[in-house]
Amino acid sequence: MEQVVEARTRSGGRIKFYIGGLLIFAAVVYLIVTSTRANAQYFFTIDELFSRGQSVVDQNVRVSGAVIGDSIQYDPQDLSLHFTVANVPADNKQIEAQGGLAAVLHDAVTDPGRTRLDVVYIGPKPDLLRDEAQAIMTGHIGNDNVFYADELLLKCPTKYEEAVPSQVAP
Amino acid sequence: MVANLGYGSLIIAFLVSIYGAGAAFYGARKNLPSLVDSARNAMLLTFPLLTVTALSIVYLLVNAHYEFPFVDEVISNSMPFYLRITALWGGQAGSLIFWSWLMSAFAAAVTLRKWNRDREFLPWVILVSLVTLAFFLILSIFVENPFVRLWQSPIGNITTSVLQPSGTTLYIPSNGNGMNPLLRHLGMIIHPPMLYLGFVSFVIPYAFAMAALITGRTDDRWIRLTRRWTLVAWLFLSLGLILGARWAYDVLGWGGFWNWDPVETASLMPWLTGTAFLHSVMIQEKRGMLKQWNMVLIILTYDLVIFGTFLTRSGVLSSVHAFAQSAIGPLFFAFIGLTFVASLSLLSRRWNDLRSDAEMTSIYSREGLFLGNNLLFIAVFIFCFWGVIFPVLTEALGIIGQKIPALAGIFNGQKITVGPNFYNSTTVYGFAGLALLMGITPVSAWRNSTAKTVGKSLIIPFALSLLIIPVLLLGGMRSIPAMIGFWICTFTIIVTVNEFWRAARARHRAQKENLLLAFWHLASKNRRRYGGYIIHLGAILMGLGIIGYYFFQTETQGTIPQGGQISLGQYTVTFDSLSVFNTSDNRNVARAVISAYKNGQFVGELYPRRDYYNESQQTVTIPGVRSTLEDDLYIILADWQPLSTTGATFKVYHNPLINWLWIGGFVFIIGMLWAAWPVKELEMVALQNSVPIQKQAG
């Protein structure tokens, strides 16, 4: 007797579980798609950024480049920071082939033929911002071809370890 | 000499683990107990061998043998003794050795247990553990060897090699880089070992799961055997995560504690699947269900542990923790792929043996709600995994665009990342759902709960918890998501506390014990259950801190002269003075004195500082923090003018409720210790006896 009762609740329960599972699955897919769209940031080299021209103006992107030390200008009164970065390749194999990150950054800074990008950032000057550091910037490029960075991450190659953890600039 | 000893025993440990794995396999296949015993001895032997290796590295570190590039990287003349020991896990080569050493310690501990009832598992547990260990030893020997030295040729070229290349002399730098100053923090000294302990101890339940699949003994014996290992693994992993968050808050100087950095996310992922596993094994124990699912979870957790180690150690993803790009990547990838495929094919072979003994009858039964909990954990895991691999994926998929021009627009090979916002806006639903489930599940029963019975038990806590909304509104809160969050927390706290209260009062009446004693006996009798509730309370308290931080953090920044002030909300801070001085351990410190006022009342002095480490040429920003249960005032000395110390730039953060994150973390750990505390053997026997009864019920 009891067996029969169990069997009935079983089949009824099963559908509920499938529906519940499907709902969660649908919610997961929906959240992934919408949030990926809303938060996607293209990761560009400076050359790539310029080659896209108007299509990337005002879009949220991530760009990396080698910091040119002489270009750094900082006004502590209004916390405005201006500097220029030179194009470096993003591909790790390419970086290795050219002798590692430190060599690549050095070449980029000393070669006047590289594409350069002016950057504006409002906030305290990060300590790691110095000549031949690698800057990874999140922000957008304006119509004036100046990059307005909201976030600035810096890496400095050291002697043996290629990159050391750097502080996140907010 | 010491280096040769360490290197020699590293090589021997590798050979021994290869031998042990082979002997275990062959011995089990041909049914040769003597060979299995030999494999067991091999597994035991790896521990002393790797101890010698680890100690020899510590010796090299403590005595600053700079001819080893590994030492050179993490040690400098000014570093104190204790930091030199912890430098073992400060660099890549050393941390891999440390990983292997912990692995061998755990494997040896497992080997030493009594195996009488479970002899058929032994060879396979040995095989899985030793293959994992051998993989890490391969990395240490062939890719990231801590024992390579610097050699100088007559023309001044410096090469690295273990043995002396002909015609060169040893090159000994006079000072090293020193450990990254950001890592010289108590949290960072304990955080990596805790995380590694968590990682390593998850290998043990996985090894038992594989043994169960291979031998075909697919009842829940393997789960009972590894229950404590799983809890311990989970304890260390949770502790590691909490300490990492605290370190970020204290040292990184951006006012937060978690930024969805790929490395952080990588260590969260095995925690998510491991937590799901911890819950779903209870369904298998009580109801004989979800056996296949448990296997999937432990396989996933194991490979996520390897993946987590890989992400932290390979530098495939640009992150705050960026370590060197090295040849480790492809090896890890191959190992993860191989173990994943092998485990899944074993699982598919036993798939039918792992069918459930019973079927779920109601979503509102405890097992139904546990299943919901599992799905939510997996959902959060999927969000994390997607975010971590998305940049790699979009770059790799460029190949599709190259092959099929029509799709070149979509798959253009451009690396695309998703920032912290992606994780926040997706995982929040999973975490909110989990918090709510914590409030519902305690009142449900195994098998027979229905919406009616659960609803009846929850109506009063639900009504009570709604009272928080007018309170928040009167307090001036207008953010709806934050109010929902606080309501869920209130609801879950009421239900959980009520569970304790109800049971303790019942015992108090029945046994004539006073309430406190009744409470104590109750919690001691069913450690897993009440430990679990304490953990839930801890998680909810942490949730309060997280809600306060995400919804109500405010910040401002400004450059002010001496005597100037910055205001933020109720707070005003004035810049009193700044001093710059050198310390004995080769730092240049700039330290500001700040007076903080709340609503015009003086509440204390804060000392934000910047330490410049001369040897590594790095600066560490130490915030000045005034911490209360209500909020934190968190001030960073962002910059100062070197010539005249009259002006300085500060960032000021107001972090409401953030202290509850740490208090909750503390409660969380206590709950875990409570649940994982060794119980008497007597209780174990009682649990084992209960197995056939459970079977009948299903």
mmCIF file with all atom_site columns, C-alpha atoms in Angstrom, chain B residues 85-155:
data_model
loop_
_atom_site.group_PDB
_atom_site.id
_atom_site.type_symbol
_atom_site.label_atom_id
_atom_site.label_alt_id
_atom_site.label_comp_id
_atom_site.label_asym_id
_atom_site.label_entity_id
_atom_site.label_seq_id
_atom_site.pdbx_PDB_ins_code
_atom_site.Cartn_x
_atom_site.Cartn_y
_atom_site.Cartn_z
_atom_site.occupancy
_atom_site.B_iso_or_equiv
_atom_site.pdbx_formal_charge
_atom_site.auth_seq_id
_atom_site.auth_comp_id
_atom_site.auth_asym_id
_atom_site.auth_atom_id
_atom_site.pdbx_PDB_model_num
ATOM 1  C CA . ILE B 1 85  ? 61.798 30.849 6.712   1.00 0.00 ? 85  ILE B CA 1
ATOM 2  C CA . THR B 1 86  ? 58.488 31.972 5.312   1.00 0.00 ? 86  THR B CA 1
ATOM 3  C CA . ALA B 1 87  ? 60.311 32.905 2.098   1.00 0.00 ? 87  ALA B CA 1
ATOM 4  C CA . LEU B 1 88  ? 60.042 29.184 1.343   1.00 0.00 ? 88  LEU B CA 1
ATOM 5  C CA . TRP B 1 89  ? 56.617 29.916 -0.084  1.00 0.00 ? 89  TRP B CA 1
ATOM 6  C CA . GLY B 1 90  ? 57.446 33.457 -1.218  1.00 0.00 ? 90  GLY B CA 1
ATOM 7  C CA . GLY B 1 91  ? 58.614 32.426 -4.678  1.00 0.00 ? 91  GLY B CA 1
ATOM 8  C CA . GLN B 1 92  ? 57.527 29.995 -7.321  1.00 0.00 ? 92  GLN B CA 1
ATOM 9  C CA . ALA B 1 93  ? 60.185 27.270 -6.990  1.00 0.00 ? 93  ALA B CA 1
ATOM 10 C CA . GLY B 1 94  ? 59.984 27.164 -3.209  1.00 0.00 ? 94  GLY B CA 1
ATOM 11 C CA . SER B 1 95  ? 56.227 27.134 -3.065  1.00 0.00 ? 95  SER B CA 1
ATOM 12 C CA . LEU B 1 96  ? 56.062 24.121 -5.366  1.00 0.00 ? 96  LEU B CA 1
ATOM 13 C CA . ILE B 1 97  ? 58.429 22.244 -3.060  1.00 0.00 ? 97  ILE B CA 1
ATOM 14 C CA . PHE B 1 98  ? 56.291 23.352 -0.125  1.00 0.00 ? 98  PHE B CA 1
ATOM 15 C CA . TRP B 1 99  ? 53.191 22.015 -1.901  1.00 0.00 ? 99  TRP B CA 1
ATOM 16 C CA . SER B 1 100 ? 54.866 18.648 -2.500  1.00 0.00 ? 100 SER B CA 1
ATOM 17 C CA . TRP B 1 101 ? 56.084 18.481 1.069   1.00 0.00 ? 101 TRP B CA 1
ATOM 18 C CA . LEU B 1 102 ? 52.573 19.067 2.452   1.00 0.00 ? 102 LEU B CA 1
ATOM 19 C CA . MET B 1 103 ? 51.200 16.531 -0.012  1.00 0.00 ? 103 MET B CA 1
ATOM 20 C CA . SER B 1 104 ? 53.675 13.899 1.167   1.00 0.00 ? 104 SER B CA 1
ATOM 21 C CA . ALA B 1 105 ? 52.871 14.671 4.809   1.00 0.00 ? 105 ALA B CA 1
ATOM 22 C CA . PHE B 1 106 ? 49.150 14.137 4.202   1.00 0.00 ? 106 PHE B CA 1
ATOM 23 C CA . ALA B 1 107 ? 49.764 11.042 2.116   1.00 0.00 ? 107 ALA B CA 1
ATOM 24 C CA . ALA B 1 108 ? 51.982 9.593  4.850   1.00 0.00 ? 108 ALA B CA 1
ATOM 25 C CA . ALA B 1 109 ? 49.339 10.353 7.493   1.00 0.00 ? 109 ALA B CA 1
ATOM 26 C CA . VAL B 1 110 ? 46.731 8.525  5.427   1.00 0.00 ? 110 VAL B CA 1
ATOM 27 C CA . THR B 1 111 ? 49.042 5.561  4.967   1.00 0.00 ? 111 THR B CA 1
ATOM 28 C CA . LEU B 1 112 ? 49.515 5.227  8.707   1.00 0.00 ? 112 LEU B CA 1
ATOM 29 C CA . ARG B 1 113 ? 45.848 4.771  9.497   1.00 0.00 ? 113 ARG B CA 1
ATOM 30 C CA . LYS B 1 114 ? 44.381 1.320  10.180  1.00 0.00 ? 114 LYS B CA 1
ATOM 31 C CA . TRP B 1 115 ? 43.462 -0.241 6.881   1.00 0.00 ? 115 TRP B CA 1
ATOM 32 C CA . ASN B 1 116 ? 42.038 -3.585 8.090   1.00 0.00 ? 116 ASN B CA 1
ATOM 33 C CA . ARG B 1 117 ? 38.514 -3.008 6.869   1.00 0.00 ? 117 ARG B CA 1
ATOM 34 C CA . ASP B 1 118 ? 39.469 -1.191 3.730   1.00 0.00 ? 118 ASP B CA 1
ATOM 35 C CA . ARG B 1 119 ? 42.506 -2.962 2.369   1.00 0.00 ? 119 ARG B CA 1
ATOM 36 C CA . GLU B 1 120 ? 41.229 -2.980 -1.182  1.00 0.00 ? 120 GLU B CA 1
ATOM 37 C CA . PHE B 1 121 ? 41.295 0.835  -1.247  1.00 0.00 ? 121 PHE B CA 1
ATOM 38 C CA . LEU B 1 122 ? 44.916 1.072  -0.143  1.00 0.00 ? 122 LEU B CA 1
ATOM 39 C CA . PRO B 1 123 ? 46.808 0.486  -3.428  1.00 0.00 ? 123 PRO B CA 1
ATOM 40 C CA . TRP B 1 124 ? 44.590 2.886  -5.338  1.00 0.00 ? 124 TRP B CA 1
ATOM 41 C CA . VAL B 1 125 ? 44.781 5.623  -2.731  1.00 0.00 ? 125 VAL B CA 1
ATOM 42 C CA . ILE B 1 126 ? 48.555 5.246  -2.904  1.00 0.00 ? 126 ILE B CA 1
ATOM 43 C CA . LEU B 1 127 ? 48.499 5.336  -6.690  1.00 0.00 ? 127 LEU B CA 1
ATOM 44 C CA . VAL B 1 128 ? 46.431 8.536  -6.922  1.00 0.00 ? 128 VAL B CA 1
ATOM 45 C CA . SER B 1 129 ? 48.412 10.327 -4.204  1.00 0.00 ? 129 SER B CA 1
ATOM 46 C CA . LEU B 1 130 ? 51.783 9.359  -5.615  1.00 0.00 ? 130 LEU B CA 1
ATOM 47 C CA . VAL B 1 131 ? 50.883 10.238 -9.206  1.00 0.00 ? 131 VAL B CA 1
ATOM 48 C CA . THR B 1 132 ? 49.781 13.680 -7.987  1.00 0.00 ? 132 THR B CA 1
ATOM 49 C CA . LEU B 1 133 ? 52.970 14.023 -5.966  1.00 0.00 ? 133 LEU B CA 1
ATOM 50 C CA . ALA B 1 134 ? 55.159 12.832 -8.848  1.00 0.00 ? 134 ALA B CA 1
ATOM 51 C CA . PHE B 1 135 ? 53.602 15.456 -11.101 1.00 0.00 ? 135 PHE B CA 1
ATOM 52 C CA . PHE B 1 136 ? 54.564 18.243 -8.721  1.00 0.00 ? 136 PHE B CA 1
ATOM 53 C CA . LEU B 1 137 ? 58.042 16.801 -8.298  1.00 0.00 ? 137 LEU B CA 1
ATOM 54 C CA . ILE B 1 138 ? 58.490 16.769 -12.089 1.00 0.00 ? 138 ILE B CA 1
ATOM 55 C CA . LEU B 1 139 ? 57.729 20.502 -12.048 1.00 0.00 ? 139 LEU B CA 1
ATOM 56 C CA . SER B 1 140 ? 60.287 21.041 -9.310  1.00 0.00 ? 140 SER B CA 1
ATOM 57 C CA . ILE B 1 141 ? 63.015 19.000 -10.966 1.00 0.00 ? 141 ILE B CA 1
ATOM 58 C CA . PHE B 1 142 ? 62.636 19.903 -14.620 1.00 0.00 ? 142 PHE B CA 1
ATOM 59 C CA . VAL B 1 143 ? 60.967 23.307 -14.738 1.00 0.00 ? 143 VAL B CA 1
ATOM 60 C CA . GLU B 1 144 ? 61.199 25.284 -11.517 1.00 0.00 ? 144 GLU B CA 1
ATOM 61 C CA . ASN B 1 145 ? 64.218 23.846 -9.799  1.00 0.00 ? 145 ASN B CA 1
ATOM 62 C CA . PRO B 1 146 ? 65.194 25.760 -6.655  1.00 0.00 ? 146 PRO B CA 1
ATOM 63 C CA . PHE B 1 147 ? 68.653 24.209 -6.736  1.00 0.00 ? 147 PHE B CA 1
ATOM 64 C CA . VAL B 1 148 ? 69.967 25.838 -9.902  1.00 0.00 ? 148 VAL B CA 1
ATOM 65 C CA . ARG B 1 149 ? 72.913 28.155 -9.320  1.00 0.00 ? 149 ARG B CA 1
ATOM 66 C CA . LEU B 1 150 ? 74.355 31.183 -11.069 1.00 0.00 ? 150 LEU B CA 1
ATOM 67 C CA . TRP B 1 151 ? 77.554 30.598 -13.028 1.00 0.00 ? 151 TRP B CA 1
ATOM 68 C CA . GLN B 1 152 ? 79.785 33.201 -14.584 1.00 0.00 ? 152 GLN B CA 1
ATOM 69 C CA . SER B 1 153 ? 81.853 32.555 -17.694 1.00 0.00 ? 153 SER B CA 1
ATOM 70 C CA . PRO B 1 154 ? 85.257 34.274 -18.124 1.00 0.00 ? 154 PRO B CA 1
ATOM 71 C CA . ILE B 1 155 ? 83.695 36.899 -20.398 1.00 0.00 ? 155 ILE B CA 1
#
